[in-house]
XYZ file of C-alpha atoms in Angstrom:
212
model
C -60.444 -51.273 53.523
C -60.537 -48.622 50.847
C -57.096 -47.668 49.417
C -56.343 -43.987 48.975
C -54.703 -42.925 45.674
C -51.912 -40.413 46.168
C -52.581 -36.968 44.692
C -50.784 -36.366 41.350
C -47.832 -33.992 41.656
C -48.550 -30.356 40.884
C -46.612 -28.261 38.296
C -44.489 -26.651 41.006
C -43.653 -30.055 42.407
C -42.589 -31.295 38.967
C -40.331 -28.243 38.460
C -38.755 -28.724 41.901
C -38.277 -32.394 41.171
C -36.678 -31.586 37.811
C -34.307 -29.140 39.463
C -33.272 -31.743 42.021
C -32.633 -34.350 39.306
C -30.096 -32.188 37.481
C -32.083 -30.007 35.027
C -30.450 -26.502 35.092
C -32.553 -23.386 34.728
C -31.820 -21.335 31.566
C -30.477 -18.459 33.633
C -27.539 -20.623 34.715
C -26.221 -20.516 31.112
C -25.990 -16.707 31.059
C -22.442 -16.412 32.509
C -21.140 -18.933 29.954
C -22.826 -17.063 27.107
C -21.378 -13.745 28.299
C -17.913 -15.265 28.606
C -18.124 -16.746 25.107
C -19.300 -13.417 23.661
C -16.475 -11.555 25.414
C -13.958 -14.063 24.094
C -15.203 -13.618 20.521
C -15.147 -9.809 20.893
C -11.627 -9.887 22.356
C -10.394 -11.981 19.421
C -12.059 -9.640 16.910
C -10.666 -6.560 18.655
C -7.143 -8.007 18.709
C -7.385 -8.802 14.988
C -8.661 -5.320 14.164
C -5.972 -3.744 16.334
C -3.236 -5.724 14.591
C -4.652 -4.748 11.186
C -4.738 -1.063 12.144
C -1.166 -1.209 13.454
C -0.050 -2.815 10.193
C -1.898 -0.173 8.131
C -0.438 2.658 10.221
C 3.069 1.227 9.845
C 2.559 0.973 6.094
C 1.351 4.577 5.900
C 4.316 5.754 7.973
C 6.691 3.915 5.639
C 5.031 5.414 2.564
C 5.162 8.878 4.094
C 8.860 8.484 4.892
C 9.532 7.325 1.335
C 7.506 10.244 -0.017
C 9.538 12.680 2.077
C 12.805 11.141 0.872
C 11.622 11.202 -2.740
C 10.541 14.830 -2.375
C 13.921 15.881 -0.986
C 15.753 13.922 -3.675
C 13.688 15.488 -6.461
C 13.827 18.961 -4.960
C 17.613 18.878 -4.727
C 18.163 18.180 -8.423
C 19.847 21.088 -10.183
C 19.303 19.819 -13.714
C 16.394 21.090 -15.784
C 13.109 19.360 -14.971
C 9.965 18.975 -17.008
C 6.864 21.014 -16.217
C 5.113 17.809 -15.116
C 7.921 16.989 -12.690
C 7.892 20.551 -11.305
C 4.128 20.404 -10.794
C 4.277 17.060 -9.009
C 7.200 18.126 -6.812
C 5.330 21.256 -5.740
C 2.101 19.306 -5.164
C 3.906 16.690 -3.064
C 5.584 19.417 -1.028
C 2.210 21.016 -0.245
C 0.804 17.665 0.844
C 3.710 16.916 3.125
C 3.633 20.384 4.707
C -0.099 20.085 5.375
C 0.401 16.592 6.803
C -2.236 15.490 4.301
C -3.115 11.826 4.164
C -0.953 10.236 1.469
C -2.936 6.998 1.371
C -4.234 7.584 -2.152
C -0.676 7.902 -3.491
C 1.392 4.817 -4.272
C 4.986 5.260 -3.135
C 7.575 2.620 -4.013
C 11.313 2.267 -3.562
C 12.811 0.459 -6.552
C 15.432 -2.179 -5.831
C 18.100 -3.478 -8.222
C 16.987 -6.520 -10.173
C 19.985 -6.820 -12.492
C 22.968 -4.899 -13.799
C 25.346 -2.604 -11.927
C 22.874 -0.311 -10.181
C 23.180 -1.629 -6.625
C 24.100 1.798 -5.266
C 21.204 3.565 -6.966
C 18.286 5.028 -5.054
C 15.059 5.339 -7.020
C 11.666 6.284 -5.589
C 8.455 6.337 -7.632
C 5.455 8.368 -6.428
C 2.220 7.676 -8.297
C -0.939 9.790 -8.241
C -3.873 7.754 -9.637
C -6.115 10.830 -9.958
C -3.655 12.625 -12.219
C -2.593 9.378 -13.912
C 0.970 10.610 -13.532
C 4.000 9.934 -11.391
C 7.270 11.368 -10.165
C 10.553 9.473 -10.301
C 13.399 10.664 -8.054
C 16.801 9.177 -8.875
C 20.213 9.194 -7.172
C 23.414 7.341 -8.043
C 21.961 5.663 -11.125
C 24.700 5.091 -13.734
C 24.589 7.753 -16.439
C 23.494 6.585 -19.892
C 25.281 7.415 -23.154
C 23.815 9.093 -26.222
C 22.765 5.801 -27.832
C 20.670 4.589 -24.853
C 17.726 5.745 -22.776
C 16.300 4.674 -19.475
C 12.650 3.711 -19.750
C 9.948 3.658 -17.075
C 7.444 0.800 -17.020
C 4.182 0.665 -15.080
C 2.760 -2.741 -14.221
C -1.018 -2.958 -13.961
C -3.146 -6.032 -13.314
C -5.479 -5.093 -16.200
C -2.646 -5.148 -18.753
C -0.812 -8.338 -19.769
C 2.425 -6.401 -20.393
C 4.061 -3.477 -18.563
C 2.828 -0.111 -19.832
C 5.344 2.340 -21.248
C 5.787 5.295 -18.888
C 8.290 7.216 -20.987
C 12.043 7.605 -21.346
C 14.576 9.741 -19.508
C 18.262 10.537 -19.463
C 20.607 10.410 -16.480
C 23.667 12.644 -16.477
C 27.094 11.574 -15.273
C 26.259 12.595 -11.689
C 23.531 9.901 -11.585
C 20.763 12.310 -10.534
C 17.377 12.950 -12.113
C 13.858 14.094 -11.272
C 11.401 12.865 -13.866
C 7.666 13.283 -14.264
C 6.127 10.346 -16.120
C 2.743 9.491 -17.606
C 1.836 6.034 -19.012
C 0.745 5.873 -22.643
C -2.387 3.942 -21.572
C -4.727 4.498 -18.599
C -3.880 2.326 -15.590
C -6.369 1.692 -12.795
C -4.560 -0.773 -10.513
C -0.815 -0.127 -10.480
C 1.081 -3.006 -8.887
C 4.717 -2.121 -9.618
C 7.183 0.185 -11.332
C 10.279 -0.887 -13.230
C 13.258 0.597 -15.070
C 15.044 -0.694 -18.120
C 18.000 0.575 -20.146
C 17.690 0.144 -23.872
C 17.965 1.710 -27.278
C 17.622 5.431 -27.828
C 13.980 6.455 -27.901
C 12.817 3.384 -25.985
C 10.393 0.732 -27.186
C 6.683 -0.006 -27.197
C 7.197 -3.230 -25.234
C 9.587 -4.182 -22.481
C 12.471 -6.307 -23.723
C 15.037 -8.101 -21.631
C 15.572 -7.981 -17.900
C 14.557 -4.971 -15.800
C 17.327 -3.092 -14.017
C 15.191 -2.064 -11.050
C 11.716 -2.873 -9.819
C 9.521 -1.748 -6.919
C 6.093 -2.858 -5.754
């Protein structure tokens, strides 16, 4: 009796057999891929959102400080330099126009040493003009043998850069325009010292106040 060989399975039969034995079609992975992509996007969006909130909060803080510094400087009755007058007027125009203040660096200086805990000092720096405005309240007045000196810290300079000297009257108020003696491209902090009349080329001793 002649035996009959079974016909070999066709391609369709092999595919159906593979499906029955547990091989998943590629399309079944699509929902997992979409879910993974959505998860990655959600994480990225949350990170970006948090960064934007942080940046907006920082800008709001700088704007508030700029407004306080402007009011402090504007209220000074003592004679101001032409540079200070120019910067006060320029800052006022910016604030009234609600102009973006992001390019300005605004810092509140905090006491680092000495008896200036009640003082309020705000530095406003304009990198384009390479000049700044210092608004001061309740800073102890200096005598005729001493001067306050402004220092600008920059990452490109190993030592703080001299920003000039100024005098504070007995009422503790001042509005000072300052300009570093060397160009500064990346200002990281401002500081105040109290030293000999006429100031010095290099910072000596502890700083009275500093703000980053």
